[in-house]
mmCIF file of C-alpha atoms in Angstrom:
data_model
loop_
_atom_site.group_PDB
_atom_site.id
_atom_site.type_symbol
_atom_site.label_atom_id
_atom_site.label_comp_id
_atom_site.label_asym_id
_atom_site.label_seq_id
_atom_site.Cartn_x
_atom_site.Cartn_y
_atom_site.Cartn_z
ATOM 1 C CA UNK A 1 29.052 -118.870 -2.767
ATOM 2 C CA UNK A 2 25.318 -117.990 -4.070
ATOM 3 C CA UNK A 3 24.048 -118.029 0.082
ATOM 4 C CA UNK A 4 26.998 -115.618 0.685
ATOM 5 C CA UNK A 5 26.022 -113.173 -2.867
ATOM 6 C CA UNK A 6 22.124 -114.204 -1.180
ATOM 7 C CA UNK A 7 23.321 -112.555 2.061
ATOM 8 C CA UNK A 8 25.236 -109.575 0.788
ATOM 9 C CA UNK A 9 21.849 -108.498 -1.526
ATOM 10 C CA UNK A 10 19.950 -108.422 0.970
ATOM 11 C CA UNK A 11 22.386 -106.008 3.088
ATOM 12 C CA UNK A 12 22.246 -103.801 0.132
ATOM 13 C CA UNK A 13 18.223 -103.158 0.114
ATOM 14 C CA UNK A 14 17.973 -102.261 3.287
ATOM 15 C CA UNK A 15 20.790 -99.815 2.757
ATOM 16 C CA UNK A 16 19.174 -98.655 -0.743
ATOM 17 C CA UNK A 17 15.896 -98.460 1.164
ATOM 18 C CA UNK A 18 17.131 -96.377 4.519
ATOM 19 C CA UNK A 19 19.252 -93.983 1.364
ATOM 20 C CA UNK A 20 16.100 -93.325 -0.039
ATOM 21 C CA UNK A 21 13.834 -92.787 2.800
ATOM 22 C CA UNK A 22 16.955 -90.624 4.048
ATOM 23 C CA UNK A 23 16.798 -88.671 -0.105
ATOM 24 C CA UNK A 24 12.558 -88.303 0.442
ATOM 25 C CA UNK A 25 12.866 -86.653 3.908
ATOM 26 C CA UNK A 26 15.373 -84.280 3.038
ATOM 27 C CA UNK A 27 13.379 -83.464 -0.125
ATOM 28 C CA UNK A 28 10.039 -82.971 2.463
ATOM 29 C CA UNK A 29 11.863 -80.904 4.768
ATOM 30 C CA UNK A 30 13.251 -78.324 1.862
ATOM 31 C CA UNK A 31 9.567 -78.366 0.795
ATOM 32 C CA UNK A 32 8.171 -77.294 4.484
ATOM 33 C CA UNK A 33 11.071 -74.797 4.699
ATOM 34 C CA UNK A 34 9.352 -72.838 1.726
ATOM 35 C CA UNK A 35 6.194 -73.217 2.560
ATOM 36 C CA UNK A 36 3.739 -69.986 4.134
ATOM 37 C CA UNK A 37 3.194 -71.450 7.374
ATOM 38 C CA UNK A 38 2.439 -67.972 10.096
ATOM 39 C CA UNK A 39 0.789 -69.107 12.748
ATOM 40 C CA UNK A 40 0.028 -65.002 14.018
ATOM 41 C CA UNK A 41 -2.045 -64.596 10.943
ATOM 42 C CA UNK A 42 -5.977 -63.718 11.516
ATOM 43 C CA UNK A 43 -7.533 -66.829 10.609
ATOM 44 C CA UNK A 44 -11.274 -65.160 9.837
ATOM 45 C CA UNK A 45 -11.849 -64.790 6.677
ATOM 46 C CA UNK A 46 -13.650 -61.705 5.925
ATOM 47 C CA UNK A 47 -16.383 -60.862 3.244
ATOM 48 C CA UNK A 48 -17.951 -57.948 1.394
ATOM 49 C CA UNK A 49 -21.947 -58.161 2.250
ATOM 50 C CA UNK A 50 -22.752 -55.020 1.259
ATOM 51 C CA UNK A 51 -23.622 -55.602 -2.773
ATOM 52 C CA UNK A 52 -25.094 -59.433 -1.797
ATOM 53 C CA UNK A 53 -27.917 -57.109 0.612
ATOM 54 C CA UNK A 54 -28.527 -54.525 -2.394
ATOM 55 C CA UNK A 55 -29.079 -57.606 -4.320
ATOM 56 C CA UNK A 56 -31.089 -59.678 -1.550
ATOM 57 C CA UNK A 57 -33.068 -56.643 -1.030
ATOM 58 C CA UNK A 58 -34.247 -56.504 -4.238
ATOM 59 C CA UNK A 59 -35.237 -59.619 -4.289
ATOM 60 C CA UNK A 60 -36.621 -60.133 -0.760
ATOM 61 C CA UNK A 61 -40.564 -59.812 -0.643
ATOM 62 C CA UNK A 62 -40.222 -58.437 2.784
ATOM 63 C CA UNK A 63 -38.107 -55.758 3.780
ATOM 64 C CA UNK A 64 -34.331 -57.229 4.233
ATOM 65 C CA UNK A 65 -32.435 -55.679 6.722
ATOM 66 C CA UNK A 66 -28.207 -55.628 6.907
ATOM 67 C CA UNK A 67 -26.228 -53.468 9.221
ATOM 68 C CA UNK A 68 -25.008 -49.751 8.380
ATOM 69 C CA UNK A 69 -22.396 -47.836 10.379
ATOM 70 C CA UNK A 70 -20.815 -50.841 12.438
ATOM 71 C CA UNK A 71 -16.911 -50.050 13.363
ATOM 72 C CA UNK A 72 -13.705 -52.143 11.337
ATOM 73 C CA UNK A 73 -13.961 -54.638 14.490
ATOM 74 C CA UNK A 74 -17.182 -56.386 13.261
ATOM 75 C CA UNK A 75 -15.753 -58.692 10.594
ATOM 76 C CA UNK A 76 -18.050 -60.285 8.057
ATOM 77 C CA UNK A 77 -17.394 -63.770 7.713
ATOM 78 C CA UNK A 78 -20.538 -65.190 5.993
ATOM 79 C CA UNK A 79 -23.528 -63.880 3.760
ATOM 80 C CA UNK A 80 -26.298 -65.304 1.404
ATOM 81 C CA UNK A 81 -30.030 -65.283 0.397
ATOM 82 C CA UNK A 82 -32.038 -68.350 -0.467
ATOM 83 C CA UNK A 83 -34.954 -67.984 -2.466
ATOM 84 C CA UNK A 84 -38.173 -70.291 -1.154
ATOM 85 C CA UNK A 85 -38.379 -72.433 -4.488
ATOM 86 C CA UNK A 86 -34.884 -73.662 -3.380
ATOM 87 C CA UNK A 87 -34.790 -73.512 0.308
ATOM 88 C CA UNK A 88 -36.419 -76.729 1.525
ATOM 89 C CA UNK A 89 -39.422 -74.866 3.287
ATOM 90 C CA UNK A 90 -37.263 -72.623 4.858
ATOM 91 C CA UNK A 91 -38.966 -69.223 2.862
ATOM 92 C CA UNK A 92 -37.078 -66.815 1.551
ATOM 93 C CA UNK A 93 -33.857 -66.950 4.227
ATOM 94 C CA UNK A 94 -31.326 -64.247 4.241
ATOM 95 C CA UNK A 95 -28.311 -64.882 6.506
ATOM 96 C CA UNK A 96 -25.378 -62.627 7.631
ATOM 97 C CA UNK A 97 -22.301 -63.612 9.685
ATOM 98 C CA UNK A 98 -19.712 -61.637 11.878
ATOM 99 C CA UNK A 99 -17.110 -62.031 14.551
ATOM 100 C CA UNK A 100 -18.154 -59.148 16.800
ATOM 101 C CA UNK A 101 -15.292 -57.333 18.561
ATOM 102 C CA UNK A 102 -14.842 -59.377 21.721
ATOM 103 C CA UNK A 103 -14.020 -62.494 18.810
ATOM 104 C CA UNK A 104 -17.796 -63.974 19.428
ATOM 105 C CA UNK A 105 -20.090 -65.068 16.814
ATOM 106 C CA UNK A 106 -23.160 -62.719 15.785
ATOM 107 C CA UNK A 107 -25.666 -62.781 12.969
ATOM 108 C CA UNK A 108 -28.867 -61.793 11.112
ATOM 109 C CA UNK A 109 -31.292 -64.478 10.247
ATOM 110 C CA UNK A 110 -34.263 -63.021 8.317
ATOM 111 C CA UNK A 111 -37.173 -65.552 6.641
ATOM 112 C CA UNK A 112 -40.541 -65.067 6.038
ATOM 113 C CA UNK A 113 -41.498 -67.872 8.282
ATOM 114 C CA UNK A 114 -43.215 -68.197 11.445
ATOM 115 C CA UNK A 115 -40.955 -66.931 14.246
ATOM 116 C CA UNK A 116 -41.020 -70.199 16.090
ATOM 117 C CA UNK A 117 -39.599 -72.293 12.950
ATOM 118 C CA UNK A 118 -36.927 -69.984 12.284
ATOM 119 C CA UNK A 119 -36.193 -69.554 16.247
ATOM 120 C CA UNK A 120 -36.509 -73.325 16.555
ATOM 121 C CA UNK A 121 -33.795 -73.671 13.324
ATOM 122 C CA UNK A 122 -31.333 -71.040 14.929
ATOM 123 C CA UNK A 123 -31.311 -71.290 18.774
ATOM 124 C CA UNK A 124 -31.329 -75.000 20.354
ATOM 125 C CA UNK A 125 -32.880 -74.986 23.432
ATOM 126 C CA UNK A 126 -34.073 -71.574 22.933
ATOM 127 C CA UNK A 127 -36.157 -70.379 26.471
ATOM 128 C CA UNK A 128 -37.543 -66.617 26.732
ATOM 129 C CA UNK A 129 -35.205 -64.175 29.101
ATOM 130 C CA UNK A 130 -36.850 -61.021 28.743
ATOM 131 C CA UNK A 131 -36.700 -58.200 26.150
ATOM 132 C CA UNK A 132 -34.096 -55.754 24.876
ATOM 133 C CA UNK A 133 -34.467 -52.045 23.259
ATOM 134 C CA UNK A 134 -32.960 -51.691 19.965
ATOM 135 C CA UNK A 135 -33.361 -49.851 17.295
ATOM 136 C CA UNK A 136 -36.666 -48.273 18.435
ATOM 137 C CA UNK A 137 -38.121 -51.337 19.021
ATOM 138 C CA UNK A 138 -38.231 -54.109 21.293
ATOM 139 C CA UNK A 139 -36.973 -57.581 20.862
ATOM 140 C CA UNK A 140 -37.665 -60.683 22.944
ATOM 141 C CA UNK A 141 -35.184 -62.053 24.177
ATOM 142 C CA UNK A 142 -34.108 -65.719 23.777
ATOM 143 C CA UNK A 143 -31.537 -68.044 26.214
ATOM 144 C CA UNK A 144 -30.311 -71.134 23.880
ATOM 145 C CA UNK A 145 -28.100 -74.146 24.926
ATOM 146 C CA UNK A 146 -25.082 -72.593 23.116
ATOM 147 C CA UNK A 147 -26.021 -69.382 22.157
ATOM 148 C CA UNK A 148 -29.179 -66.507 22.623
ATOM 149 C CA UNK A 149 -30.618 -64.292 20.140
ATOM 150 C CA UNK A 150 -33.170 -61.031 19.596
ATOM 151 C CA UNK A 151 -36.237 -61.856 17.799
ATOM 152 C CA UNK A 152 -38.711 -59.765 16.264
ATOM 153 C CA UNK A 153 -41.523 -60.595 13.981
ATOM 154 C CA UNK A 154 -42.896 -57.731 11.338
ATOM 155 C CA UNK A 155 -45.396 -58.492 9.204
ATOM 156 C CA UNK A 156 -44.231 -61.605 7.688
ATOM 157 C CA UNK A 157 -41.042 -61.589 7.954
ATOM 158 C CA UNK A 158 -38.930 -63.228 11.214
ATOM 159 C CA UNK A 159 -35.627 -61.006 12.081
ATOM 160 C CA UNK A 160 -33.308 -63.245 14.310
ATOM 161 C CA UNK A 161 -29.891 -61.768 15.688
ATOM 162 C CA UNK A 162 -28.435 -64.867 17.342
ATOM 163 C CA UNK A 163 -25.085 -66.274 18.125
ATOM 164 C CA UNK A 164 -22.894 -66.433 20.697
ATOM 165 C CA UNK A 165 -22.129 -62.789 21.521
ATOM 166 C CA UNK A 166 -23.637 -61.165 24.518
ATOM 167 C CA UNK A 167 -26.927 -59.539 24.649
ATOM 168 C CA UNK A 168 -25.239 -55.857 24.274
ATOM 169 C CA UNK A 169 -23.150 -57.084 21.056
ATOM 170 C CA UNK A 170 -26.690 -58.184 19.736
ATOM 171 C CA UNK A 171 -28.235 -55.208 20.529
ATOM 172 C CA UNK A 172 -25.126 -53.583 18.853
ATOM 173 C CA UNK A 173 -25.822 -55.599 15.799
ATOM 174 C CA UNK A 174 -29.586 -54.906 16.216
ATOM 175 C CA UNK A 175 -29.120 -51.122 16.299
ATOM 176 C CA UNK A 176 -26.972 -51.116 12.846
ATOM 177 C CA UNK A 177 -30.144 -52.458 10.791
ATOM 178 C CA UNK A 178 -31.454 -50.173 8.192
#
């Protein structure tokens, strides 16, 4: 009699156990049913730069630059200014992100360090590929492994539009800084 109660207990947990595993997963599923899940939504999360460049500008002891006049389809999507005392020997960086309009990555890297640290920083691989006319001036040009940018160096200050956009999304970018 106790082998045959032994038996018939045993039949009963896995039944209690595949009930309750049956109980969780209909629980989960009501849970996923109500949860915000649209995968057509614009993942890029955009950001106001405009009063972070008043600010960096103020504080910049060369003369900051950020874009002015660029259409709704560059998005912001990063922006900050490290002061030196805090920046590991990288001077005093600013740094401003977009997705341009063809979806590519383009920003301004500005640091009052010599152009070949902050080039070497920004551009892996970087080779020279010419120059480019923007803005009234004239920027070299630089082929990376993954990306290219527009360098220019005034006074001391290093101005670096990089990423992975073309050269004329660059020079885009380029032409926008006031």
């Amino acid at each position: 009699m106790a082998a045959q109660s032994k038996g018939m207990r045993g039949r009963q947990t896995v039944r209690d156990m595949v009930l309750s595993m049956l109980a969780v997963g209909f629980v989960v599923w009501i849970g996923y049913l109500f949860l915000p899940h649209d995968a057509d939504s614009d993942p890029v999360h955009v950001v106001e730069y405009k009063v972070a460049a008043a600010s960096a500008k103020r504080a910049a002891p060369y003369q900051l630059l950020s874009p002015d006049g660029l259409s709704d389809k560059w998005r912001a999507t990063s922006v900050g200014y490290t002061p030196a005392d805090i920046n590991a020997g990288g001077g005093n960086a600013w740094h401003l992100g977009f997705v341009t309009p063809s979806g590519q990555y383009a920003a301004v890297e500005q640091a009052d360090v010599p152009r070949d640290k902050l080039l070497g920083g920004k551009v892996a691989g970087g080779r020279p590929d010419g120059t480019s006319e923007a803005a009234g001036r004239t920027w070299d040009r630089v082929q990376g492994d993954k990306g290219r940018a527009l360098v220019e160096q005034t006074g001391s200050a290093t101005t670096l539009i990089t990423g992975t956009a073309s050269y004329e999304e660059l020079a885009e970018l380029a032409q926008a800084l006031k």
